[in-house]
PDB file of C-alpha atoms in Angstrom:
ATOM      1  CA  MET A   2      97.045 125.731 117.843  1.00  0.00           C
ATOM      2  CA  THR A   3      98.374 122.316 118.771  1.00  0.00           C
ATOM      3  CA  ASN A   4      96.716 119.272 120.276  1.00  0.00           C
ATOM      4  CA  SER A   5      97.789 116.796 122.929  1.00  0.00           C
ATOM      5  CA  ILE A   6     100.454 115.237 120.713  1.00  0.00           C
ATOM      6  CA  GLY A   7     102.058 118.612 119.981  1.00  0.00           C
ATOM      7  CA  ILE A   8     101.177 118.696 116.273  1.00  0.00           C
ATOM      8  CA  PRO A   9      98.974 121.367 114.657  1.00  0.00           C
ATOM      9  CA  ALA A  10      95.408 120.057 114.532  1.00  0.00           C
ATOM     10  CA  GLN A  11      95.143 120.739 110.797  1.00  0.00           C
ATOM     11  CA  ALA A  12      98.401 118.934 109.962  1.00  0.00           C
ATOM     12  CA  HIS A  13      98.274 116.580 106.987  1.00  0.00           C
ATOM     13  CA  GLY A  14      99.163 113.572 109.123  1.00  0.00           C
ATOM     14  CA  VAL A  15      96.672 110.914 108.094  1.00  0.00           C
ATOM     15  CA  ILE A  16      93.219 110.817 106.457  1.00  0.00           C
ATOM     16  CA  ALA A  17      90.421 109.533 108.672  1.00  0.00           C
ATOM     17  CA  LEU A  18      87.126 108.092 107.421  1.00  0.00           C
ATOM     18  CA  THR A  19      83.646 108.314 108.890  1.00  0.00           C
ATOM     19  CA  ALA A  20      82.139 105.294 107.148  1.00  0.00           C
ATOM     20  CA  SER A  21      78.560 106.113 108.168  1.00  0.00           C
ATOM     21  CA  ALA A  22      78.797 109.424 106.279  1.00  0.00           C
ATOM     22  CA  CYS A  23      80.160 107.849 103.091  1.00  0.00           C
ATOM     23  CA  THR A  24      77.613 107.386 100.283  1.00  0.00           C
ATOM     24  CA  SER A  25      80.025 105.498  97.996  1.00  0.00           C
ATOM     25  CA  CYS A  26      79.757 108.323  95.448  1.00  0.00           C
ATOM     26  CA  MET A  27      83.307 107.576  94.235  1.00  0.00           C
ATOM     27  CA  ILE A  28      84.285 111.276  93.882  1.00  0.00           C
ATOM     28  CA  CYS A  29      87.396 110.788  96.067  1.00  0.00           C
ATOM     29  CA  VAL A  30      88.425 107.679  94.122  1.00  0.00           C
ATOM     30  CA  ARG A  31      88.057 109.387  90.741  1.00  0.00           C
ATOM     31  CA  GLU A  32      89.726 112.671  91.712  1.00  0.00           C
ATOM     32  CA  CYS A  33      92.723 111.217  93.609  1.00  0.00           C
ATOM     33  CA  PRO A  34      95.853 112.201  91.600  1.00  0.00           C
ATOM     34  CA  ALA A  35      97.796 109.245  92.995  1.00  0.00           C
ATOM     35  CA  TRP A  36      94.943 106.713  92.540  1.00  0.00           C
ATOM     36  CA  CYS A  37      95.544 105.502  96.086  1.00  0.00           C
ATOM     37  CA  ILE A  38      91.878 105.109  97.155  1.00  0.00           C
ATOM     38  CA  GLU A  39      89.829 101.982  96.481  1.00  0.00           C
ATOM     39  CA  LEU A  40      86.144 101.660  97.268  1.00  0.00           C
ATOM     40  CA  GLU A  41      83.691  98.779  96.958  1.00  0.00           C
ATOM     41  CA  SER A  42      79.958  99.001  97.519  1.00  0.00           C
ATOM     42  CA  HIS A  43      76.712  97.303  96.594  1.00  0.00           C
ATOM     43  CA  ASP A  44      73.171  98.577  96.162  1.00  0.00           C
ATOM     44  CA  GLU A  45      70.300  97.609  98.421  1.00  0.00           C
ATOM     45  CA  GLU A  46      66.608  98.366  98.096  1.00  0.00           C
ATOM     46  CA  VAL A  47      64.985 100.012 101.086  1.00  0.00           C
ATOM     47  CA  THR A  48      61.219  99.889 101.321  1.00  0.00           C
ATOM     48  CA  GLU A  49      59.658 102.557 103.517  1.00  0.00           C
ATOM     49  CA  PRO A  50      56.011 102.476 104.667  1.00  0.00           C
ATOM     50  CA  GLY A  51      53.845 104.572 102.416  1.00  0.00           C
ATOM     51  CA  ALA A  52      56.514 105.014  99.762  1.00  0.00           C
ATOM     52  CA  ARG A  53      55.435 104.578  96.145  1.00  0.00           C
ATOM     53  CA  ARG A  54      58.500 102.471  95.326  1.00  0.00           C
ATOM     54  CA  PRO A  55      61.593 101.152  97.117  1.00  0.00           C
ATOM     55  CA  ARG A  56      64.611 103.451  97.349  1.00  0.00           C
ATOM     56  CA  THR A  57      68.029 102.225  96.210  1.00  0.00           C
ATOM     57  CA  VAL A  58      70.903 103.001  98.576  1.00  0.00           C
ATOM     58  CA  SER A  59      74.615 102.203  98.259  1.00  0.00           C
ATOM     59  CA  VAL A  60      76.168 100.244 101.104  1.00  0.00           C
ATOM     60  CA  LEU A  61      79.914 100.586 101.684  1.00  0.00           C
ATOM     61  CA  ASP A  62      81.712  97.229 101.631  1.00  0.00           C
ATOM     62  CA  ALA A  63      85.392  98.225 101.530  1.00  0.00           C
ATOM     63  CA  PHE A  64      87.346 101.469 101.578  1.00  0.00           C
ATOM     64  CA  THR A  65      91.135 101.498 101.507  1.00  0.00           C
ATOM     65  CA  ILE A  66      93.745 104.229 101.276  1.00  0.00           C
ATOM     66  CA  ASP A  67      97.292 103.247 100.301  1.00  0.00           C
ATOM     67  CA  PHE A  68      99.431 105.648 102.335  1.00  0.00           C
ATOM     68  CA  GLY A  69     102.472 104.366 100.481  1.00  0.00           C
ATOM     69  CA  LEU A  70     101.101 106.044  97.354  1.00  0.00           C
ATOM     70  CA  CYS A  71      99.138 108.940  98.902  1.00  0.00           C
ATOM     71  CA  MET A  72     100.617 112.384  98.157  1.00  0.00           C
ATOM     72  CA  TYR A  73      98.735 113.972 101.070  1.00  0.00           C
ATOM     73  CA  CYS A  74      97.268 116.677  98.819  1.00  0.00           C
ATOM     74  CA  GLY A  75      93.859 116.573 100.511  1.00  0.00           C
ATOM     75  CA  ILE A  76      91.819 116.764  97.298  1.00  0.00           C
ATOM     76  CA  CYS A  77      89.681 113.849  98.547  1.00  0.00           C
ATOM     77  CA  VAL A  78      89.073 115.635 101.864  1.00  0.00           C
ATOM     78  CA  ASP A  79      88.152 118.879 100.088  1.00  0.00           C
ATOM     79  CA  LEU A  80      85.852 117.269  97.504  1.00  0.00           C
ATOM     80  CA  CYS A  81      83.942 114.837  99.733  1.00  0.00           C
ATOM     81  CA  PRO A  82      80.363 116.211  99.653  1.00  0.00           C
ATOM     82  CA  PHE A  83      79.470 114.536 102.948  1.00  0.00           C
ATOM     83  CA  ASP A  84      82.594 115.289 105.030  1.00  0.00           C
ATOM     84  CA  ALA A  85      83.295 111.588 105.381  1.00  0.00           C
ATOM     85  CA  LEU A  86      87.036 112.242 105.038  1.00  0.00           C
ATOM     86  CA  ALA A  87      89.038 114.477 107.390  1.00  0.00           C
ATOM     87  CA  TRP A  88      92.650 115.191 108.259  1.00  0.00           C
ATOM     88  CA  GLN A  89      94.054 113.915 111.545  1.00  0.00           C
ATOM     89  CA  PRO A  90      97.536 114.924 112.755  1.00  0.00           C
ATOM     90  CA  ASP A  91      98.741 111.395 113.584  1.00  0.00           C
ATOM     91  CA  PHE A  92     102.100 110.482 112.068  1.00  0.00           C
ATOM     92  CA  ASP A  93     103.201 107.306 113.886  1.00  0.00           C
ATOM     93  CA  TYR A  94     102.121 104.539 111.508  1.00  0.00           C
ATOM     94  CA  ALA A  95     105.293 103.414 109.785  1.00  0.00           C
ATOM     95  CA  ALA A  96     105.186  99.826 108.511  1.00  0.00           C
ATOM     96  CA  GLY A  97     107.588  96.987 107.888  1.00  0.00           C
ATOM     97  CA  SER A  98     106.239  96.398 104.388  1.00  0.00           C
ATOM     98  CA  PRO A  99     104.518  98.512 101.703  1.00  0.00           C
ATOM     99  CA  SER A 100     101.292  96.529 102.164  1.00  0.00           C
ATOM    100  CA  GLY A 101     101.318  97.578 105.820  1.00  0.00           C
ATOM    101  CA  LEU A 102     100.670 101.139 104.671  1.00  0.00           C
ATOM    102  CA  VAL A 103      97.345 100.138 103.061  1.00  0.00           C
ATOM    103  CA  GLN A 104      94.598 100.919 105.563  1.00  0.00           C
ATOM    104  CA  GLY A 105      90.988  99.734 105.491  1.00  0.00           C
ATOM    105  CA  ILE A 106      87.777 100.952 107.084  1.00  0.00           C
ATOM    106  CA  ASN A 107      88.679  99.859 110.633  1.00  0.00           C
ATOM    107  CA  GLU A 108      92.048 101.650 110.668  1.00  0.00           C
ATOM    108  CA  LEU A 109      90.753 104.723 108.840  1.00  0.00           C
ATOM    109  CA  GLU A 110      87.870 105.052 111.294  1.00  0.00           C
ATOM    110  CA  SER A 111      90.167 104.773 114.317  1.00  0.00           C
ATOM    111  CA  TRP A 112      92.197 107.926 113.544  1.00  0.00           C
ATOM    112  CA  GLY A 113      91.393 110.763 115.899  1.00  0.00           C
ATOM    113  CA  LYS A 114      88.979 108.673 117.970  1.00  0.00           C
ATOM    114  CA  SER A 115      91.390 108.289 120.902  1.00  0.00           C
ATOM    115  CA  ARG A 116      91.591 112.039 121.466  1.00  0.00           C
ATOM    116  CA  GLU A 117      87.901 112.870 121.217  1.00  0.00           C
TER     117      GLU A 117
ATOM    118  CA  MET B   5     129.249 114.462  71.855  1.00  0.00           C
ATOM    119  CA  GLY B   6     131.135 116.658  74.263  1.00  0.00           C
ATOM    120  CA  SER B   7     132.122 115.315  77.635  1.00  0.00           C
ATOM    121  CA  GLY B   8     129.954 117.967  79.273  1.00  0.00           C
ATOM    122  CA  ASN B   9     126.837 116.317  77.850  1.00  0.00           C
ATOM    123  CA  THR B  10     127.522 112.759  78.947  1.00  0.00           C
ATOM    124  CA  LEU B  11     125.819 111.283  81.977  1.00  0.00           C
ATOM    125  CA  ASP B  12     127.788 108.735  83.946  1.00  0.00           C
ATOM    126  CA  LEU B  13     125.107 106.305  85.108  1.00  0.00           C
ATOM    127  CA  VAL B  14     127.410 104.806  87.724  1.00  0.00           C
ATOM    128  CA  ASN B  15     128.230 108.193  89.200  1.00  0.00           C
ATOM    129  CA  PRO B  16     125.533 110.665  88.131  1.00  0.00           C
ATOM    130  CA  CYS B  17     126.892 113.375  90.408  1.00  0.00           C
ATOM    131  CA  PRO B  18     128.644 116.337  88.723  1.00  0.00           C
ATOM    132  CA  PRO B  19     132.462 116.065  88.390  1.00  0.00           C
ATOM    133  CA  GLY B  20     134.175 117.064  91.593  1.00  0.00           C
ATOM    134  CA  TYR B  21     131.066 116.500  93.717  1.00  0.00           C
ATOM    135  CA  GLN B  22     131.806 114.599  96.901  1.00  0.00           C
ATOM    136  CA  PRO B  23     128.747 113.172  98.659  1.00  0.00           C
ATOM    137  CA  SER B  24     128.868 113.949 102.342  1.00  0.00           C
ATOM    138  CA  SER B  25     129.981 111.089 104.544  1.00  0.00           C
ATOM    139  CA  PRO B  26     127.512 109.556 107.007  1.00  0.00           C
ATOM    140  CA  ARG B  27     127.078 111.560 110.206  1.00  0.00           C
ATOM    141  CA  THR B  28     126.107 110.122 113.537  1.00  0.00           C
ATOM    142  CA  TYR B  29     123.093 111.501 115.386  1.00  0.00           C
ATOM    143  CA  VAL B  30     121.267 110.672 118.596  1.00  0.00           C
ATOM    144  CA  VAL B  31     117.503 110.908 119.028  1.00  0.00           C
ATOM    145  CA  ALA B  32     117.145 113.721 121.576  1.00  0.00           C
ATOM    146  CA  ALA B  33     114.142 112.227 123.378  1.00  0.00           C
ATOM    147  CA  ASP B  34     115.702 108.758 123.420  1.00  0.00           C
ATOM    148  CA  PRO B  35     119.514 108.975 123.809  1.00  0.00           C
ATOM    149  CA  SER B  36     119.865 105.182 123.651  1.00  0.00           C
ATOM    150  CA  LEU B  37     118.813 105.381 120.005  1.00  0.00           C
ATOM    151  CA  ARG B  38     121.936 106.186 118.081  1.00  0.00           C
ATOM    152  CA  VAL B  39     121.845 106.333 114.305  1.00  0.00           C
ATOM    153  CA  GLN B  40     124.240 106.982 111.496  1.00  0.00           C
ATOM    154  CA  ILE B  41     122.359 108.689 108.733  1.00  0.00           C
ATOM    155  CA  LEU B  42     123.557 108.794 105.166  1.00  0.00           C
ATOM    156  CA  ASP B  43     120.846 111.073 103.871  1.00  0.00           C
ATOM    157  CA  ILE B  44     120.450 110.766 100.117  1.00  0.00           C
ATOM    158  CA  GLY B  45     118.387 113.916  99.767  1.00  0.00           C
ATOM    159  CA  LEU B  46     116.717 113.619  96.385  1.00  0.00           C
ATOM    160  CA  ALA B  47     113.537 115.640  96.883  1.00  0.00           C
ATOM    161  CA  CYS B  48     111.504 117.654  99.387  1.00  0.00           C
ATOM    162  CA  CYS B  49     111.661 114.884 102.010  1.00  0.00           C
ATOM    163  CA  SER B  50     115.274 115.808 102.732  1.00  0.00           C
ATOM    164  CA  LEU B  51     114.045 119.159 104.065  1.00  0.00           C
ATOM    165  CA  GLU B  52     112.036 117.298 106.707  1.00  0.00           C
ATOM    166  CA  VAL B  53     115.118 115.304 107.710  1.00  0.00           C
ATOM    167  CA  GLY B  54     117.046 118.565 107.964  1.00  0.00           C
ATOM    168  CA  SER B  55     114.185 119.944 110.024  1.00  0.00           C
ATOM    169  CA  ALA B  56     114.540 117.026 112.452  1.00  0.00           C
ATOM    170  CA  ILE B  57     118.121 118.174 113.043  1.00  0.00           C
ATOM    171  CA  THR B  58     117.522 121.921 113.230  1.00  0.00           C
ATOM    172  CA  THR B  59     114.543 121.516 115.599  1.00  0.00           C
ATOM    173  CA  GLY B  60     116.606 119.363 117.940  1.00  0.00           C
ATOM    174  CA  LEU B  61     114.782 116.051 117.454  1.00  0.00           C
ATOM    175  CA  LEU B  62     118.107 114.651 116.257  1.00  0.00           C
ATOM    176  CA  VAL B  63     121.306 115.947 117.899  1.00  0.00           C
ATOM    177  CA  ASP B  64     124.908 115.490 116.860  1.00  0.00           C
ATOM    178  CA  SER B  65     126.435 112.493 118.621  1.00  0.00           C
ATOM    179  CA  ALA B  66     129.484 114.588 119.582  1.00  0.00           C
ATOM    180  CA  THR B  67     127.322 116.329 122.198  1.00  0.00           C
ATOM    181  CA  VAL B  68     126.062 113.006 123.610  1.00  0.00           C
ATOM    182  CA  PRO B  69     129.021 110.643 123.922  1.00  0.00           C
ATOM    183  CA  SER B  70     128.106 106.977 123.833  1.00  0.00           C
ATOM    184  CA  PRO B  71     130.356 103.928 123.360  1.00  0.00           C
ATOM    185  CA  ASP B  72     127.610 101.978 121.586  1.00  0.00           C
ATOM    186  CA  HIS B  73     127.568 102.416 117.832  1.00  0.00           C
ATOM    187  CA  GLY B  74     124.633 100.105 117.111  1.00  0.00           C
ATOM    188  CA  THR B  75     123.119  99.550 113.710  1.00  0.00           C
ATOM    189  CA  THR B  76     123.998 101.899 110.882  1.00  0.00           C
ATOM    190  CA  ILE B  77     120.838 103.086 109.201  1.00  0.00           C
ATOM    191  CA  LEU B  78     120.763 104.174 105.569  1.00  0.00           C
ATOM    192  CA  LEU B  79     117.909 106.647 105.358  1.00  0.00           C
ATOM    193  CA  ILE B  80     116.656 106.972 101.773  1.00  0.00           C
ATOM    194  CA  SER B  81     114.309 109.864 101.139  1.00  0.00           C
ATOM    195  CA  GLY B  82     112.996 111.316  97.930  1.00  0.00           C
ATOM    196  CA  THR B  83     112.379 110.358  94.320  1.00  0.00           C
ATOM    197  CA  VAL B  84     114.879 107.729  93.139  1.00  0.00           C
ATOM    198  CA  THR B  85     115.080 107.580  89.342  1.00  0.00           C
ATOM    199  CA  ASP B  86     116.377 104.553  87.458  1.00  0.00           C
ATOM    200  CA  ALA B  87     119.368 106.660  86.402  1.00  0.00           C
ATOM    201  CA  LEU B  88     120.233 107.311  90.043  1.00  0.00           C
ATOM    202  CA  ALA B  89     119.473 103.788  91.264  1.00  0.00           C
ATOM    203  CA  PRO B  90     123.084 102.513  90.872  1.00  0.00           C
ATOM    204  CA  ALA B  91     124.298 105.337  93.117  1.00  0.00           C
ATOM    205  CA  VAL B  92     121.768 104.343  95.805  1.00  0.00           C
ATOM    206  CA  LEU B  93     122.839 100.720  95.532  1.00  0.00           C
ATOM    207  CA  ARG B  94     126.494 101.727  95.840  1.00  0.00           C
ATOM    208  CA  ALA B  95     125.731 103.819  98.912  1.00  0.00           C
ATOM    209  CA  TRP B  96     124.051 100.787 100.493  1.00  0.00           C
ATOM    210  CA  GLU B  97     127.044  98.573  99.709  1.00  0.00           C
ATOM    211  CA  GLN B  98     129.363 101.089 101.378  1.00  0.00           C
ATOM    212  CA  VAL B  99     127.420 101.133 104.672  1.00  0.00           C
ATOM    213  CA  PRO B 100     129.248  99.014 107.270  1.00  0.00           C
ATOM    214  CA  GLU B 101     127.521  96.044 108.965  1.00  0.00           C
ATOM    215  CA  PRO B 102     125.308  95.769 110.929  1.00  0.00           C
ATOM    216  CA  LYS B 103     123.061  97.912 108.788  1.00  0.00           C
ATOM    217  CA  ALA B 104     119.425  98.578 107.952  1.00  0.00           C
ATOM    218  CA  ALA B 105     117.655 100.682 105.345  1.00  0.00           C
ATOM    219  CA  VAL B 106     114.759 103.028 106.100  1.00  0.00           C
ATOM    220  CA  SER B 107     112.540 104.381 103.330  1.00  0.00           C
ATOM    221  CA  PHE B 108     111.230 107.881 104.083  1.00  0.00           C
ATOM    222  CA  GLY B 109     108.267 109.256 102.141  1.00  0.00           C
ATOM    223  CA  ALA B 110     105.908 108.167  99.368  1.00  0.00           C
ATOM    224  CA  CYS B 111     108.450 108.360  96.513  1.00  0.00           C
ATOM    225  CA  ALA B 112     110.954 106.123  98.264  1.00  0.00           C
ATOM    226  CA  ASN B 113     108.196 103.794  99.526  1.00  0.00           C
ATOM    227  CA  THR B 114     106.390 103.037  96.256  1.00  0.00           C
ATOM    228  CA  GLY B 115     107.235 105.724  93.712  1.00  0.00           C
ATOM    229  CA  GLY B 116     104.405 107.767  95.209  1.00  0.00           C
ATOM    230  CA  PRO B 117     102.872 110.337  92.829  1.00  0.00           C
ATOM    231  CA  TYR B 118     105.271 109.056  90.140  1.00  0.00           C
ATOM    232  CA  TRP B 119     104.011 105.458  90.310  1.00  0.00           C
ATOM    233  CA  ASP B 120     103.231 105.602  86.564  1.00  0.00           C
ATOM    234  CA  ALA B 121     106.374 107.482  85.462  1.00  0.00           C
ATOM    235  CA  PRO B 122     108.741 105.380  83.326  1.00  0.00           C
ATOM    236  CA  SER B 123     111.927 106.906  84.743  1.00  0.00           C
ATOM    237  CA  VAL B 124     111.141 106.572  88.465  1.00  0.00           C
ATOM    238  CA  THR B 125     112.054 103.524  90.550  1.00  0.00           C
ATOM    239  CA  LYS B 126     108.800 102.204  92.058  1.00  0.00           C
ATOM    240  CA  GLY B 127     110.086 101.921  95.586  1.00  0.00           C
ATOM    241  CA  VAL B 128     113.674 101.703  96.788  1.00  0.00           C
ATOM    242  CA  ASP B 129     112.962  98.181  98.069  1.00  0.00           C
ATOM    243  CA  GLN B 130     113.640  97.135  94.479  1.00  0.00           C
ATOM    244  CA  LEU B 131     117.269  98.086  95.190  1.00  0.00           C
ATOM    245  CA  VAL B 132     117.941  97.467  98.882  1.00  0.00           C
ATOM    246  CA  PRO B 133     116.189  95.498 101.668  1.00  0.00           C
ATOM    247  CA  VAL B 134     114.043  98.092 103.466  1.00  0.00           C
ATOM    248  CA  SER B 135     113.238  97.445 107.138  1.00  0.00           C
ATOM    249  CA  VAL B 136     110.799 100.304 107.821  1.00  0.00           C
ATOM    250  CA  TYR B 137     108.628 102.351 105.458  1.00  0.00           C
ATOM    251  CA  ILE B 138     107.727 105.802 106.833  1.00  0.00           C
ATOM    252  CA  PRO B 139     104.540 107.165 105.205  1.00  0.00           C
ATOM    253  CA  GLY B 140     104.019 110.792 104.268  1.00  0.00           C
ATOM    254  CA  CYS B 141     104.450 113.203 101.402  1.00  0.00           C
ATOM    255  CA  PRO B 142     106.587 114.381 103.009  1.00  0.00           C
ATOM    256  CA  PRO B 143     106.486 112.785 106.493  1.00  0.00           C
ATOM    257  CA  ARG B 144     106.883 115.082 109.492  1.00  0.00           C
ATOM    258  CA  PRO B 145     110.245 115.140 111.311  1.00  0.00           C
ATOM    259  CA  GLU B 146     108.415 113.486 114.225  1.00  0.00           C
ATOM    260  CA  ALA B 147     107.469 110.634 111.878  1.00  0.00           C
ATOM    261  CA  LEU B 148     111.173 110.045 111.233  1.00  0.00           C
ATOM    262  CA  ILE B 149     111.803 109.679 114.973  1.00  0.00           C
ATOM    263  CA  ALA B 150     108.797 107.346 115.311  1.00  0.00           C
ATOM    264  CA  GLY B 151     110.011 105.216 112.397  1.00  0.00           C
ATOM    265  CA  LEU B 152     113.536 104.980 113.846  1.00  0.00           C
ATOM    266  CA  ARG B 153     112.076 103.903 117.196  1.00  0.00           C
ATOM    267  CA  GLN B 154     110.000 101.244 115.438  1.00  0.00           C
ATOM    268  CA  LEU B 155     113.126  99.968 113.680  1.00  0.00           C
ATOM    269  CA  ARG B 156     115.026  99.886 116.981  1.00  0.00           C
ATOM    270  CA  ASP B 157     112.192  97.882 118.570  1.00  0.00           C
ATOM    271  CA  GLU B 158     112.288  95.375 115.695  1.00  0.00           C
ATOM    272  CA  ILE B 159     116.076  95.042 115.999  1.00  0.00           C
ATOM    273  CA  THR B 160     115.744  94.538 119.763  1.00  0.00           C
ATOM    274  CA  VAL B 161     113.072  91.836 119.349  1.00  0.00           C
ATOM    275  CA  ASN B 162     115.129  89.991 116.760  1.00  0.00           C
TER     276      ASN B 162
END
């Protein structure tokens, strides 16, 4: 099965992020064999009416994948408990410098959006 | 120490081995893009480059005659070790001007999965000036074509 760009939909092209699903649990960062994922977050207290005490939630500040280092194994995609990471078949993101292969939340969230 | 056990760091290839000379290809979907590829196939990435040829994304220039020779591209794919680095540098020096280097795959880009290995060069841009870094481990053959187009666009702009 191929999509509109002629590549199998499950191809290991690029890893896309759904930031709203990420809980900053750090499992992907710790399990990455290439150590190519960086994540920053901070904790906020959320007070809900009627609750006995405020809840503490992690808020995602930064999430980057260095596709210069990434070995495209998919361990992060497989282990994410909240399906915040997913493969997209895109391949056309060559860069003129190694730092151009480091992608943040905005780029990672854009993968796959154009074809939905 | 017998001569069979010595490793010539300047020419690490086995005695009698002749590296293939650069071959000229044309991007099938974009015949104006004409590239000479000296493919230093050091790891699995070279299979993807071969796949670009066998699937027809790259075709032999003999079938598409063109007077324009353009820029000669040195495509470096695979894991470059420090022992092999002089051979890569020598290959770059032998490429005729005008020339550009393209790094194909994570190992050539940054060292990739071997970023912490003492014997692996952490990116071929330590050896030669790289114009385009193609991501992937390994990248698809289509990614090679996309990277070559990007390089052509940069050359055209400059």
